[in-house]
């Protein structure tokens, strides 16, 4: 009996996963998700900028934790900029969908600076880590400059 129940639960879970995989994600959902990923990047990167600027006390363990979060978060927004979303109202400039090679380049540059930050934050000296925080910040700002509506 237990086996049968377990089996049918697994089948049910399996089927619902297939459903998720096959259903076209609504463009509105993709926009919400990419904005959520950006918002979380802001949450975890903001304090590091404050530390790099000397506005809040430097805390190596917070930097290491947030940098590790960012290393994963920095990979999440991009598939949300699908062509299906290009006509929706959002903060993304049309260039996101027309200058895709440059947009991709900006993503790669950003991801590689974040990966460097995650690495130096594990025991790197404070000056090196702060310099790398600034380097990451430049790649956020650089992309926003070309691809995000002015705030
Ligand atoms: C490769 C380009 C790119 C990089 C790199 C990038 N962003 Fe963005 N960001 C965008 C675009 C495009 C939008 C507008 C998205 C939208 O409205 O759908 C955006 C939007 C945002 C938003 C607003 C989200 C919302 O709810 O509307 C925040 C906050 C943000 N970015 C923070 C950051 C931070 C912090 C970093 C760096 C740690 C960063 N971004 C790196 C392109 C980028």
Coordinates of N, CA and C and ligand atoms in Angstrom, one line a residue:
X1 N 0.8 -1.2 0.0 CA 0.0 0.0 0.0 C 0.9 1.2 0.0
X2 N 1.9 1.2 0.9 CA 2.8 2.4 1.1 C 3.5 2.6 -0.3
X3 N 3.9 1.5 -0.9 CA 4.6 1.6 -2.1 C 3.8 2.3 -3.2
X4 N 2.5 1.8 -3.2 CA 1.6 2.4 -4.2 C 1.4 3.9 -4.0
X5 N 1.2 4.3 -2.8 CA 1.0 5.7 -2.5 C 2.3 6.5 -2.9
X6 N 3.4 6.0 -2.4 CA 4.7 6.7 -2.8 C 4.8 6.8 -4.3
X7 N 4.5 5.7 -5.0 CA 4.6 5.7 -6.4 C 3.7 6.7 -7.0
X8 N 2.4 6.8 -6.6 CA 1.5 7.8 -7.2 C 1.9 9.2 -6.9
X9 N 2.4 9.4 -5.6 CA 2.9 10.7 -5.3 C 4.0 11.2 -6.2
X10 N 4.9 10.2 -6.4 CA 6.0 10.5 -7.3 C 5.5 10.9 -8.7
X11 N 4.6 10.1 -9.2 CA 4.0 10.3 -10.5 C 3.4 11.7 -10.6
X12 N 2.6 12.0 -9.5 CA 2.0 13.3 -9.5 C 3.0 14.5 -9.5
X13 N 4.1 14.3 -8.7 CA 5.1 15.4 -8.7 C 5.8 15.4 -10.1
X14 N 6.1 14.3 -10.6 CA 6.7 14.2 -11.9 C 5.9 14.9 -13.0
X15 N 4.6 14.6 -13.0 CA 3.7 15.3 -14.0 C 3.7 16.8 -13.8
X16 N 3.6 17.2 -12.5 CA 3.5 18.7 -12.4 C 4.8 19.4 -12.8
X17 N 5.9 18.7 -12.6 CA 7.2 19.3 -13.1 C 7.2 19.4 -14.6
X18 N 6.7 18.3 -15.3 CA 6.6 18.3 -16.7 C 5.7 19.5 -17.1
X19 N 4.7 19.7 -16.4 CA 3.8 20.9 -16.7 C 4.5 22.2 -16.6
X20 N 5.3 22.3 -15.6 CA 6.1 23.6 -15.4 C 7.1 23.7 -16.6
X21 N 7.7 22.6 -17.0 CA 8.7 22.7 -18.0 C 8.1 23.0 -19.4
X22 N 6.9 22.5 -19.6 CA 6.3 22.7 -20.9 C 5.5 24.0 -21.1
X23 N 4.9 24.4 -19.9 CA 4.1 25.7 -20.0 C 5.0 26.8 -20.5
X24 N 4.6 27.6 -21.4 CA 5.3 28.8 -21.8 C 5.2 29.8 -20.6
X25 N 6.3 30.2 -20.1 CA 6.3 31.2 -19.0 C 5.8 32.5 -19.6
X26 N 4.8 33.1 -18.9 CA 4.2 34.3 -19.4 C 5.3 35.4 -19.4
X27 N 5.3 36.2 -20.4 CA 6.2 37.3 -20.5 C 6.2 38.2 -19.2
X28 N 5.0 38.5 -18.7 CA 4.8 39.3 -17.5 C 5.6 38.7 -16.3
X29 N 5.5 37.4 -16.3 CA 6.2 36.6 -15.2 C 7.7 36.8 -15.3
X30 N 8.2 36.7 -16.6 CA 9.6 36.8 -16.8 C 10.1 38.1 -16.4
X31 N 9.4 39.2 -16.7 CA 9.8 40.6 -16.3 C 9.8 40.6 -14.7
X32 N 8.8 40.1 -14.1 CA 8.8 40.2 -12.6 C 10.0 39.4 -12.0
X33 N 10.3 38.3 -12.6 CA 11.4 37.5 -12.1 C 12.8 38.1 -12.3
X34 N 13.0 38.7 -13.5 CA 14.3 39.4 -13.7 C 14.4 40.6 -12.8
X35 N 13.3 41.3 -12.6 CA 13.4 42.5 -11.7 C 13.6 42.0 -10.3
X36 N 13.1 40.9 -9.9 CA 13.3 40.3 -8.5 C 14.7 40.0 -8.4
X37 N 15.3 39.4 -9.4 CA 16.8 39.0 -9.3 C 17.6 40.3 -9.1
X38 N 17.3 41.3 -9.9 CA 18.0 42.6 -9.8 C 17.8 43.2 -8.4
X39 N 16.6 43.1 -7.9 CA 16.3 43.7 -6.6 C 17.2 43.0 -5.5
X40 N 17.3 41.7 -5.6 CA 18.1 41.0 -4.7 C 19.6 41.3 -4.8
X41 N 20.0 41.5 -6.1 CA 21.4 41.9 -6.3 C 21.6 43.3 -5.5
X42 N 20.7 44.1 -5.7 CA 20.7 45.4 -5.0 C 20.8 45.2 -3.5
X43 N 20.0 44.3 -3.0 CA 20.0 44.0 -1.5 C 21.4 43.6 -1.0
X44 N 22.0 42.7 -1.7 CA 23.2 42.1 -1.2 C 24.5 42.9 -1.7
X45 N 24.3 43.7 -2.7 CA 25.5 44.5 -3.1 C 25.6 45.8 -2.4
X46 N 24.4 46.4 -2.1 CA 24.3 47.7 -1.5 C 25.3 47.9 -0.3
X47 N 25.2 47.0 0.7 CA 26.0 47.1 1.9 C 27.5 47.1 1.5
X48 N 27.9 46.3 0.5 CA 29.3 46.2 0.1 C 29.8 47.6 -0.4
X49 N 28.9 48.2 -1.2 CA 29.3 49.5 -1.7 C 29.5 50.5 -0.5
X50 N 28.6 50.4 0.5 CA 28.7 51.2 1.7 C 30.1 51.0 2.4
X51 N 30.5 49.8 2.4 CA 31.8 49.4 3.1 C 32.9 49.9 2.2
X52 N 32.8 49.8 0.9 CA 33.9 50.2 0.0 C 34.1 51.7 0.1
X53 N 33.0 52.4 0.4 CA 33.0 53.9 0.4 C 33.3 54.4 1.9
X54 N 33.5 53.4 2.8 CA 33.8 53.8 4.2 C 32.5 54.3 4.9
X55 N 31.4 54.1 4.4 CA 30.2 54.7 5.0 C 29.6 53.7 6.1
X56 N 29.9 52.5 6.0 CA 29.6 51.5 7.0 C 30.8 50.7 7.3
X57 N 30.9 50.2 8.6 CA 32.2 49.5 9.0 C 32.4 48.2 8.1
X58 N 33.6 48.0 7.8 CA 34.0 46.8 7.0 C 33.8 45.6 7.8
X59 N 33.1 44.6 7.2 CA 32.9 43.3 7.9 C 33.1 42.2 6.9
X60 N 34.3 41.6 7.0 CA 34.8 40.6 6.0 C 33.8 39.4 5.9
X61 N 33.2 39.0 7.0 CA 32.3 37.9 6.9 C 31.0 38.2 6.1
X62 N 30.5 39.4 6.3 CA 29.3 39.9 5.5 C 29.7 40.0 4.0
X63 N 30.9 40.5 3.7 CA 31.3 40.6 2.3 C 31.4 39.2 1.7
X64 N 32.0 38.3 2.4 CA 32.2 36.9 1.8 C 30.8 36.3 1.6
X65 N 29.9 36.4 2.6 CA 28.6 35.8 2.4 C 27.9 36.5 1.2
X66 N 27.8 37.8 1.2 CA 27.1 38.5 0.1 C 27.7 38.2 -1.2
X67 N 29.0 38.2 -1.3 CA 29.7 37.9 -2.6 C 29.3 36.5 -3.1
X68 N 29.2 35.6 -2.2 CA 28.8 34.2 -2.6 C 27.4 34.2 -3.1
X69 N 26.5 34.9 -2.4 CA 25.1 35.1 -2.9 C 25.1 35.7 -4.3
X70 N 25.9 36.8 -4.5 CA 25.9 37.5 -5.7 C 26.5 36.6 -6.9
X71 N 27.4 35.7 -6.5 CA 28.0 34.9 -7.5 C 26.9 34.0 -8.2
X72 N 25.9 33.6 -7.4 CA 24.7 32.9 -8.0 C 23.7 33.8 -8.6
X73 N 23.4 34.9 -7.8 CA 22.3 35.8 -8.3 C 22.7 36.4 -9.7
X74 N 24.0 36.7 -9.9 CA 24.5 37.4 -11.1 C 24.2 36.5 -12.4
X75 N 23.8 35.3 -12.2 CA 23.5 34.4 -13.4 C 22.0 34.4 -13.6
X76 N 21.2 34.9 -12.7 CA 19.8 34.7 -12.8 C 18.9 35.6 -13.7
X77 N 19.3 36.9 -13.8 CA 18.3 37.8 -14.5 C 18.2 37.5 -16.0
X78 N 19.2 37.0 -16.6 CA 19.4 37.1 -18.1 C 18.4 36.4 -18.9
X79 N 18.0 35.2 -18.5 CA 17.0 34.5 -19.3 C 15.6 35.1 -19.2
X80 N 15.5 36.1 -18.3 CA 14.2 36.8 -18.2 C 14.0 37.9 -19.2
X81 N 15.2 38.2 -19.9 CA 15.1 39.2 -21.0 C 14.8 38.5 -22.3
X82 N 13.8 37.7 -22.3 CA 13.4 36.9 -23.5 C 12.8 37.9 -24.5
X83 N 12.9 37.5 -25.8 CA 12.3 38.4 -26.8 C 10.8 38.6 -26.6
X84 N 10.1 37.6 -26.0 CA 8.7 37.7 -25.7 C 8.3 38.8 -24.8
X85 N 9.3 39.4 -24.2 CA 9.1 40.5 -23.2 C 9.3 41.9 -23.8
X86 N 9.7 41.9 -25.0 CA 10.3 43.2 -25.5 C 9.3 44.3 -25.6
X87 N 8.0 44.0 -25.7 CA 7.0 45.1 -25.8 C 6.3 45.4 -24.5
X88 N 6.7 44.7 -23.5 CA 6.1 45.1 -22.2 C 6.8 46.3 -21.5
X89 N 6.0 47.0 -20.7 CA 6.6 48.1 -20.0 C 7.5 47.6 -18.9
X90 N 8.8 48.1 -18.9 CA 9.7 47.8 -17.9 C 10.8 48.8 -17.9
X91 N 11.8 48.6 -17.0 CA 12.9 49.5 -17.0 C 14.0 49.2 -18.1
X92 N 13.7 48.1 -18.9 CA 14.7 47.7 -19.9 C 14.6 48.6 -21.1
X93 N 15.7 49.1 -21.6 CA 15.7 49.9 -22.8 C 15.6 49.0 -24.0
X94 N 15.1 49.5 -25.2 CA 15.0 48.7 -26.4 C 16.3 48.0 -26.8
X95 N 17.4 48.7 -26.4 CA 18.7 48.2 -26.8 C 19.0 46.7 -26.3
X96 N 18.3 46.4 -25.2 CA 18.4 45.0 -24.6 C 18.1 44.0 -25.7
X97 N 17.1 44.4 -26.6 CA 16.6 43.4 -27.5 C 17.1 43.6 -28.9
X98 N 17.8 44.8 -29.1 CA 18.4 45.0 -30.5 C 19.9 44.9 -30.5
X99 N 20.5 45.2 -29.3 CA 22.0 45.1 -29.3 C 22.4 44.0 -28.3
X100 N 21.9 42.8 -28.7 CA 22.0 41.6 -27.8 C 23.4 41.2 -27.6
X101 N 24.3 41.4 -28.6 CA 25.7 41.0 -28.4 C 26.4 41.9 -27.3
X102 N 26.1 43.2 -27.3 CA 26.7 44.1 -26.3 C 26.1 43.8 -24.9
X103 N 24.8 43.5 -24.9 CA 24.1 43.2 -23.7 C 24.7 42.0 -23.0
X104 N 25.0 41.0 -23.9 CA 25.6 39.7 -23.4 C 27.0 40.0 -22.9
X105 N 27.7 40.8 -23.6 CA 29.1 41.2 -23.2 C 29.1 41.8 -21.8
X106 N 28.1 42.7 -21.6 CA 28.0 43.4 -20.3 C 27.7 42.4 -19.2
X107 N 26.9 41.4 -19.5 CA 26.6 40.3 -18.5 C 27.8 39.6 -18.2
X108 N 28.6 39.2 -19.2 CA 29.8 38.4 -19.0 C 30.8 39.2 -18.2
X109 N 31.0 40.4 -18.5 CA 32.0 41.3 -17.7 C 31.6 41.3 -16.3
X110 N 30.3 41.6 -16.1 CA 29.7 41.6 -14.7 C 29.9 40.3 -14.0
X111 N 29.5 39.2 -14.6 CA 29.7 37.9 -13.9 C 31.1 37.6 -13.5
X112 N 32.0 38.0 -14.4 CA 33.4 37.6 -14.1 C 34.0 38.5 -13.0
X113 N 33.5 39.8 -12.9 CA 34.0 40.6 -11.8 C 33.4 40.1 -10.5
X114 N 32.1 39.6 -10.5 CA 31.5 39.1 -9.3 C 32.2 37.8 -8.9
X115 N 32.6 37.0 -9.8 CA 33.3 35.8 -9.5 C 34.6 36.1 -8.8
X116 N 35.3 37.1 -9.4 CA 36.6 37.6 -8.8 C 36.3 38.1 -7.3
X117 N 35.2 38.8 -7.1 CA 34.9 39.3 -5.8 C 34.7 38.1 -4.8
X118 N 33.9 37.1 -5.3 CA 33.7 36.0 -4.4 C 35.0 35.3 -4.0
X119 N 35.9 35.3 -5.0 CA 37.2 34.7 -4.7 C 38.1 35.5 -3.7
X120 N 38.2 36.8 -4.0 CA 39.1 37.6 -3.1 C 38.5 37.8 -1.8
X121 N 37.2 37.7 -1.7 CA 36.5 38.0 -0.4 C 36.8 36.9 0.6
X122 N 37.3 35.7 0.1 CA 37.7 34.6 1.0 C 39.1 34.9 1.4
X123 N 39.3 35.8 2.4 CA 40.6 36.0 3.0 C 41.5 37.0 2.3
X124 N 41.0 37.7 1.3 CA 41.8 38.7 0.7 C 41.9 39.9 1.6
X125 N 42.9 40.8 1.4 CA 43.1 41.9 2.3 C 42.0 43.0 2.0
X126 N 41.7 43.8 3.0 CA 40.6 44.7 2.9 C 40.7 45.6 1.6
X127 N 41.9 46.1 1.3 CA 42.0 47.1 0.2 C 41.7 46.4 -1.1
X128 N 42.2 45.2 -1.3 CA 41.9 44.4 -2.5 C 40.5 44.1 -2.7
X129 N 39.8 43.7 -1.6 CA 38.4 43.4 -1.6 C 37.6 44.7 -1.9
X130 N 37.9 45.8 -1.3 CA 37.2 47.0 -1.6 C 37.4 47.5 -3.0
X131 N 38.6 47.3 -3.6 CA 38.8 47.7 -5.0 C 38.0 46.8 -5.9
X132 N 37.8 45.5 -5.5 CA 37.0 44.6 -6.3 C 35.5 44.9 -6.2
X133 N 35.1 45.4 -5.1 CA 33.7 45.8 -4.9 C 33.4 47.0 -5.9
X134 N 34.4 47.9 -6.0 CA 34.2 49.0 -6.9 C 34.2 48.5 -8.4
X135 N 35.0 47.5 -8.6 CA 35.1 47.0 -10.0 C 33.7 46.4 -10.4
X136 N 33.1 45.7 -9.4 CA 31.8 45.1 -9.7 C 30.8 46.2 -9.9
X137 N 30.8 47.2 -9.0 CA 29.9 48.4 -9.1 C 30.0 49.0 -10.5
X138 N 31.2 49.1 -11.0 CA 31.3 49.7 -12.4 C 30.6 48.9 -13.4
X139 N 30.6 47.6 -13.3 CA 29.9 46.8 -14.3 C 28.4 46.8 -14.1
X140 N 27.9 47.0 -12.9 CA 26.4 47.3 -12.7 C 26.1 48.6 -13.4
X141 N 26.8 49.6 -13.1 CA 26.5 50.9 -13.6 C 26.7 51.0 -15.1
X142 N 27.7 50.4 -15.6 CA 28.0 50.4 -17.0 C 26.9 49.8 -17.8
X143 N 26.3 48.7 -17.3 CA 25.2 48.1 -18.0 C 24.0 48.9 -17.9
X144 N 23.7 49.5 -16.7 CA 22.5 50.3 -16.6 C 22.6 51.5 -17.5
X145 N 23.8 52.1 -17.6 CA 24.0 53.2 -18.5 C 23.4 53.0 -19.9
X146 N 23.7 51.8 -20.4 CA 23.3 51.5 -21.8 C 22.0 50.8 -22.0
X147 N 21.6 50.1 -20.9 CA 20.4 49.2 -21.1 C 19.3 49.4 -20.1
X148 N 19.4 50.3 -19.2 CA 18.3 50.5 -18.2 C 17.8 52.0 -18.3
X149 N 16.5 52.1 -18.3 CA 15.9 53.5 -18.3 C 16.5 54.3 -17.2
X150 N 16.8 55.6 -17.5 CA 17.3 56.5 -16.4 C 16.3 56.6 -15.3
X151 N 16.8 56.5 -14.1 CA 15.8 56.5 -13.0 C 15.4 57.9 -12.6
Ligands
LIG1 C1 24.1 43.3 -18.1 C2 23.3 44.4 -17.6 C3 23.0 44.6 -16.1 C4 23.9 44.4 -15.1 C5 25.3 43.9 -15.1 C6 23.2 44.8 -13.9 N1 21.9 45.2 -14.2 FE1 20.5 45.9 -12.9 N2 19.2 46.1 -14.5 C7 19.5 45.9 -15.8 C8 18.3 46.2 -16.6 C9 18.2 46.1 -18.1 C10 17.3 46.5 -15.7 C11 15.8 46.8 -16.0 C12 15.0 45.5 -15.9 C13 13.5 45.6 -16.0 O1 12.9 46.6 -15.6 O2 12.9 44.6 -16.5 C14 17.9 46.5 -14.4 C15 17.2 46.8 -13.2 C16 17.8 46.9 -11.9 C17 17.1 47.2 -10.7 C18 15.6 47.6 -10.6 C19 14.8 46.3 -10.5 C20 13.3 46.6 -10.5 O3 12.6 46.1 -9.6 O4 12.8 47.3 -11.3 C21 18.0 47.1 -9.7 C22 17.7 47.4 -8.2 C23 19.3 46.7 -10.3 N3 19.1 46.6 -11.6 C24 20.4 46.5 -9.5 C25 21.6 46.0 -10.1 C26 22.8 45.8 -9.3 C27 23.0 46.2 -7.9 C28 23.7 45.3 -10.2 C29 25.1 44.9 -9.9 C30 25.4 44.2 -8.7 C31 23.1 45.2 -11.5 N4 21.8 45.7 -11.4 C32 23.7 44.8 -12.6 C33 20.7 45.5 -16.3 C34 21.8 45.2 -15.6

